[in-house]
Coordinates of C-alpha atoms in Angstrom, one line a residue:
M1 CA -5.1 26.6 -46.0
I2 CA -8.1 27.9 -44.0
H3 CA -9.8 25.7 -41.6
V4 CA -13.6 26.2 -41.9
V5 CA -16.3 24.3 -39.9
H6 CA -19.8 23.7 -41.3
H7 CA -22.7 21.5 -40.2
P8 CA -25.5 20.3 -42.8
A9 CA -28.0 21.5 -40.2
Y10 CA -27.0 25.1 -40.6
V11 CA -28.9 25.0 -43.8
T12 CA -32.5 24.3 -42.9
E13 CA -36.0 25.1 -44.2
A14 CA -37.2 28.4 -43.0
P15 CA -39.9 28.1 -40.3
A16 CA -43.2 29.9 -40.7
R17 CA -43.4 33.5 -39.9
S18 CA -39.6 34.0 -39.8
T19 CA -38.0 37.2 -41.1
Y20 CA -34.5 35.9 -40.8
R21 CA -32.6 35.0 -44.0
W22 CA -32.1 31.3 -43.7
G23 CA -30.3 31.0 -47.0
K24 CA -27.3 33.0 -45.8
N25 CA -25.3 29.9 -44.3
G26 CA -25.7 27.8 -47.4
A27 CA -24.6 30.7 -49.5
I28 CA -21.5 31.1 -47.4
R29 CA -20.9 27.3 -47.8
D30 CA -21.1 27.4 -51.5
L31 CA -19.0 30.5 -52.0
L32 CA -16.1 28.9 -49.8
R33 CA -16.5 25.6 -51.7
A34 CA -15.7 27.4 -54.8
K35 CA -12.2 28.0 -53.4
G36 CA -11.3 24.4 -53.6
D37 CA -8.3 23.2 -51.8
A38 CA -7.8 26.5 -50.2
V39 CA -10.4 25.5 -47.5
A40 CA -10.1 22.5 -45.1
W41 CA -13.5 21.5 -44.1
T42 CA -14.6 20.1 -40.5
E43 CA -18.2 18.9 -39.8
P44 CA -18.7 19.4 -36.0
E45 CA -20.6 17.2 -33.6
L46 CA -23.8 18.4 -31.9
I47 CA -23.2 20.2 -28.6
P48 CA -24.0 18.0 -25.5
P49 CA -27.0 19.5 -23.6
I50 CA -25.1 19.6 -20.4
W51 CA -22.6 22.0 -21.9
L52 CA -25.6 24.3 -22.9
E53 CA -26.8 24.0 -19.3
A54 CA -23.6 25.4 -18.1
V55 CA -24.5 28.7 -19.4
H56 CA -28.4 28.5 -20.1
D57 CA -31.1 27.6 -17.8
P58 CA -31.9 23.8 -17.9
D59 CA -35.6 24.5 -18.5
Y60 CA -34.8 26.8 -21.4
V61 CA -32.6 24.2 -23.0
A62 CA -35.2 21.6 -22.7
E63 CA -37.9 24.0 -24.2
V64 CA -35.6 24.2 -27.2
L65 CA -34.5 20.7 -27.7
E66 CA -38.0 19.5 -27.3
A67 CA -39.4 22.2 -29.8
R68 CA -41.8 23.6 -27.2
V69 CA -40.7 27.1 -26.7
P70 CA -43.5 29.3 -25.4
P71 CA -45.0 32.2 -27.5
D72 CA -43.3 35.0 -25.5
K73 CA -39.8 33.6 -25.9
T74 CA -40.6 32.7 -29.7
R75 CA -41.3 36.5 -30.2
R76 CA -38.1 37.4 -28.7
I77 CA -36.1 35.0 -30.8
G78 CA -37.8 36.2 -34.0
F79 CA -38.9 32.7 -35.4
P80 CA -40.5 29.5 -34.1
I81 CA -38.4 26.6 -32.8
T82 CA -39.4 23.6 -34.9
E83 CA -37.6 20.3 -34.6
Q84 CA -35.2 21.3 -37.4
V85 CA -34.3 24.7 -35.9
A86 CA -33.7 22.8 -32.4
H87 CA -31.3 20.5 -34.2
R88 CA -29.6 23.4 -35.8
A89 CA -29.5 25.1 -32.4
R90 CA -27.2 22.2 -31.1
A91 CA -25.1 22.2 -34.3
V92 CA -24.1 25.9 -34.2
P93 CA -22.4 26.0 -30.8
G94 CA -20.9 22.6 -31.7
G95 CA -19.4 24.4 -34.7
T96 CA -18.0 27.3 -32.7
W97 CA -16.3 24.8 -30.3
A98 CA -14.8 22.8 -33.1
A99 CA -13.4 26.1 -34.6
A100 CA -12.1 27.0 -31.3
L101 CA -10.0 23.7 -31.1
L102 CA -8.9 24.1 -34.7
A103 CA -7.7 27.5 -34.1
L104 CA -5.6 26.4 -31.2
E105 CA -3.9 24.0 -33.6
H106 CA -3.7 26.2 -36.7
G107 CA -3.9 29.7 -35.5
F108 CA -7.2 30.4 -37.1
A109 CA -10.4 28.7 -37.9
A110 CA -14.0 29.8 -39.0
N111 CA -17.5 28.7 -38.2
T112 CA -20.0 29.4 -41.0
A113 CA -22.6 30.2 -38.5
G114 CA -22.7 31.2 -34.9
G115 CA -22.0 34.5 -33.2
S116 CA -25.6 34.2 -31.4
H117 CA -24.6 36.9 -28.9
H118 CA -28.1 37.9 -27.8
A119 CA -29.1 34.6 -26.4
L120 CA -29.6 34.9 -22.5
A121 CA -29.8 32.4 -19.7
N122 CA -33.5 31.5 -20.0
T123 CA -34.4 32.8 -23.4
G124 CA -33.1 33.5 -26.9
A125 CA -33.5 36.8 -28.5
G126 CA -32.6 38.7 -31.6
Y127 CA -32.3 35.6 -34.0
C128 CA -30.2 33.9 -31.4
V129 CA -31.2 30.7 -29.7
F130 CA -28.2 29.4 -27.8
N131 CA -25.1 31.6 -27.0
D132 CA -22.3 29.6 -28.9
L133 CA -19.8 32.2 -27.9
A134 CA -20.4 31.8 -24.2
V135 CA -20.7 28.0 -24.5
A136 CA -17.4 27.7 -26.2
A137 CA -15.5 30.2 -23.8
V138 CA -16.9 28.4 -20.6
R139 CA -15.7 25.0 -22.1
L140 CA -12.3 26.3 -23.0
V141 CA -11.5 27.7 -19.5
E142 CA -13.5 25.0 -17.3
Q143 CA -11.6 22.2 -19.3
G144 CA -8.3 24.1 -18.7
I145 CA -7.4 24.5 -22.2
V146 CA -6.7 28.0 -21.8
G147 CA -6.4 30.4 -19.0
R148 CA -8.5 33.3 -20.1
V149 CA -10.8 33.8 -23.2
A150 CA -11.4 37.3 -24.8
I151 CA -14.7 37.4 -26.8
V152 CA -14.3 40.3 -29.2
D153 CA -17.7 41.4 -30.6
C154 CA -17.7 43.8 -33.7
D155 CA -21.3 43.1 -34.8
V156 CA -23.2 46.3 -35.0
H157 CA -25.5 45.3 -32.2
Q158 CA -24.1 45.0 -28.6
G159 CA -23.2 41.5 -27.4
D160 CA -25.7 41.8 -24.5
G161 CA -26.3 38.0 -23.9
T162 CA -22.5 37.1 -24.0
A163 CA -21.7 39.9 -21.5
A164 CA -24.6 38.9 -19.2
L165 CA -23.9 35.1 -19.3
T166 CA -20.0 35.6 -18.6
A167 CA -20.4 38.5 -16.1
G168 CA -18.1 38.3 -13.1
R169 CA -15.9 35.5 -14.5
P170 CA -12.2 36.7 -14.5
D171 CA -11.3 33.9 -16.9
I172 CA -13.6 35.3 -19.7
V173 CA -13.4 39.0 -20.7
T174 CA -15.8 40.7 -23.3
Y175 CA -15.4 43.7 -25.7
S176 CA -18.2 44.9 -27.6
I177 CA -18.0 47.8 -30.3
H178 CA -21.4 48.6 -31.7
A179 CA -24.0 51.2 -32.7
E180 CA -25.0 52.8 -29.5
K181 CA -28.6 53.5 -30.5
N182 CA -29.1 50.1 -32.1
F183 CA -30.7 47.0 -30.7
P184 CA -30.8 46.1 -27.8
A185 CA -32.4 48.9 -26.3
R186 CA -31.3 47.9 -22.9
K187 CA -27.6 47.1 -22.9
A188 CA -25.8 44.8 -20.7
R189 CA -22.4 45.6 -19.3
S190 CA -19.4 44.0 -21.3
T191 CA -16.0 44.2 -19.7
L192 CA -15.5 47.1 -22.2
D193 CA -18.3 48.6 -24.3
V194 CA -17.5 51.0 -27.1
G195 CA -20.8 52.5 -28.2
L196 CA -20.7 54.5 -31.5
P197 CA -22.9 57.2 -32.8
D198 CA -24.9 56.7 -36.0
G199 CA -23.1 57.0 -39.2
V200 CA -19.5 56.3 -38.2
D201 CA -17.5 55.6 -41.3
D202 CA -14.3 53.6 -42.0
D203 CA -11.8 56.1 -40.6
G204 CA -13.8 56.8 -37.4
Y205 CA -14.6 53.0 -36.7
L206 CA -11.0 51.9 -37.3
A207 CA -9.4 54.5 -35.1
E208 CA -11.9 53.9 -32.2
L209 CA -11.3 50.0 -32.6
A210 CA -7.5 50.4 -32.5
A211 CA -7.8 52.9 -29.7
T212 CA -9.9 50.6 -27.5
L213 CA -9.2 47.1 -28.3
T214 CA -5.3 47.4 -28.2
P215 CA -5.1 48.4 -24.5
F216 CA -8.0 46.0 -23.7
L217 CA -6.0 43.0 -25.0
D218 CA -2.8 44.2 -23.2
E219 CA -4.6 44.8 -19.9
H220 CA -6.4 41.5 -19.8
R221 CA -3.8 39.3 -21.6
P222 CA -6.1 36.6 -22.9
D223 CA -4.8 33.3 -24.4
F224 CA -7.4 33.1 -27.1
I225 CA -9.9 35.2 -29.0
L226 CA -13.4 34.2 -30.0
Y227 CA -14.3 36.8 -32.6
Q228 CA -17.8 37.7 -33.5
A229 CA -17.2 39.0 -37.0
G230 CA -20.7 40.4 -37.9
V231 CA -20.8 42.4 -41.0
D232 CA -23.9 44.4 -40.3
P233 CA -21.7 47.7 -39.7
F234 CA -21.8 47.7 -43.4
V235 CA -23.3 51.0 -44.9
E236 CA -26.1 49.2 -46.7
D237 CA -27.2 46.8 -44.0
R238 CA -30.9 46.6 -43.2
L239 CA -30.3 46.5 -39.5
G240 CA -27.1 48.5 -39.2
R241 CA -26.6 52.2 -38.3
L242 CA -23.0 52.6 -39.1
S243 CA -21.4 53.5 -42.5
L244 CA -18.4 51.0 -43.1
T245 CA -17.6 50.2 -46.7
R246 CA -16.4 46.8 -47.9
E247 CA -12.9 48.2 -47.7
G248 CA -13.5 49.2 -44.2
L249 CA -14.6 45.8 -43.1
I250 CA -11.6 44.2 -44.7
A251 CA -9.4 46.7 -42.7
R252 CA -11.2 45.7 -39.6
E253 CA -10.3 42.0 -40.1
N254 CA -6.6 43.0 -40.9
L255 CA -6.5 45.0 -37.7
I256 CA -7.9 42.2 -35.6
A257 CA -5.5 39.8 -37.3
D258 CA -2.5 42.0 -36.6
L259 CA -3.4 42.6 -32.8
A260 CA -3.8 38.8 -32.7
L261 CA -0.5 38.1 -34.2
A262 CA 1.4 40.6 -32.2
R263 CA 0.2 38.9 -29.1
R264 CA 0.5 35.3 -30.4
L265 CA -3.3 34.7 -29.9
P266 CA -5.2 32.0 -31.8
V267 CA -8.6 33.2 -33.2
A268 CA -11.7 31.4 -33.9
S269 CA -14.4 33.6 -35.8
T270 CA -18.2 33.3 -36.0
V271 CA -20.4 34.8 -38.6
G272 CA -22.7 37.1 -36.6
G273 CA -24.9 39.7 -38.3
G274 CA -25.5 40.7 -41.9
Y275 CA -29.0 41.5 -43.0
G276 CA -30.7 42.6 -46.3
D277 CA -32.5 41.3 -49.3
D278 CA -29.4 40.3 -51.3
V279 CA -28.3 37.1 -49.6
M280 CA -25.4 36.4 -51.9
A281 CA -24.0 39.8 -51.3
I282 CA -24.2 39.4 -47.5
A283 CA -22.6 36.0 -47.8
E284 CA -19.8 37.4 -49.9
R285 CA -19.1 39.9 -47.1
H286 CA -18.9 37.1 -44.4
V287 CA -16.7 35.0 -46.8
T288 CA -14.3 38.0 -47.3
A289 CA -14.0 38.3 -43.6
I290 CA -13.3 34.6 -43.2
Q291 CA -10.7 34.8 -46.1
T292 CA -9.0 37.9 -44.9
L293 CA -8.6 36.5 -41.3
G294 CA -7.6 33.2 -42.6
E295 CA -4.9 34.4 -45.0
R296 CA -3.4 36.5 -42.2
L297 CA -3.6 34.0 -39.4
S298 CA -3.6 30.6 -40.8
H299 CA -0.5 28.4 -41.7
R300 CA 1.1 29.8 -38.5
N301 CA 1.7 28.2 -35.2
P302 CA 0.5 30.9 -32.7
A303 CA 3.5 30.3 -30.7
E304 CA 5.8 31.4 -33.5
A305 CA 3.6 34.3 -34.7
E306 CA 6.4 36.9 -34.0
A307 CA 8.9 34.9 -35.8

């Protein structure tokens, strides 16, 4: 059984002047519901504002929650922050937090949203409002649940916000493999950045992932992986610059799962990026990622992964 976290607020009416495909999370939910008893559902609580303020500027948190984000930040985010969007912005990091707790118990869990890795301390950016990855990682270590978290980001865009918000913390390490020439133009510094040239295919991507992530995990010895499983490295993605096939994305998830199993590491995944006009096709790629990871990592006690 695969443990999946979903909140009704993930599916909200698109605000005016938004280019983000708001139907994606609902499509992911519907495809997973069709799998019946193979999926166990959890509805998360909204994240407490004080947890958001642990990584974001309190003034920015208030701007979002009160739906009064100024125009310059609205432009950076990519859509207006309405009351509905503000409610969703609290639900998404709550979902990643819930997925993390479930993964510690079951080996793997997935949030059907999240991976908002561009959100910075005092503003959102790139369709990201609050950085759920940083919020969950900080809570895990500050509450003493785990000693060290690795945020592994395989979105086609660099996880600049996550890197900036966790910089200098020995208890949180960040890994980002991305298209070097893609957004953001100005990169942050992750613990390890792997910038790829345009057009890298399945073989090139998987070879670089294995060659860099394996020693990264061995060097930093995390107790837990938060995984940004963006599917925008796909060859037909509207905002990607890489050339992975569906089979390449599946191989990526199997590689991540194998590395985690070999080190007895629980994994919580978030959706991340995936862009284009065919919302159902994008949702199917996200669901395939969740299913591939879940089938390898679920039903296992992480402490017995090598048994």
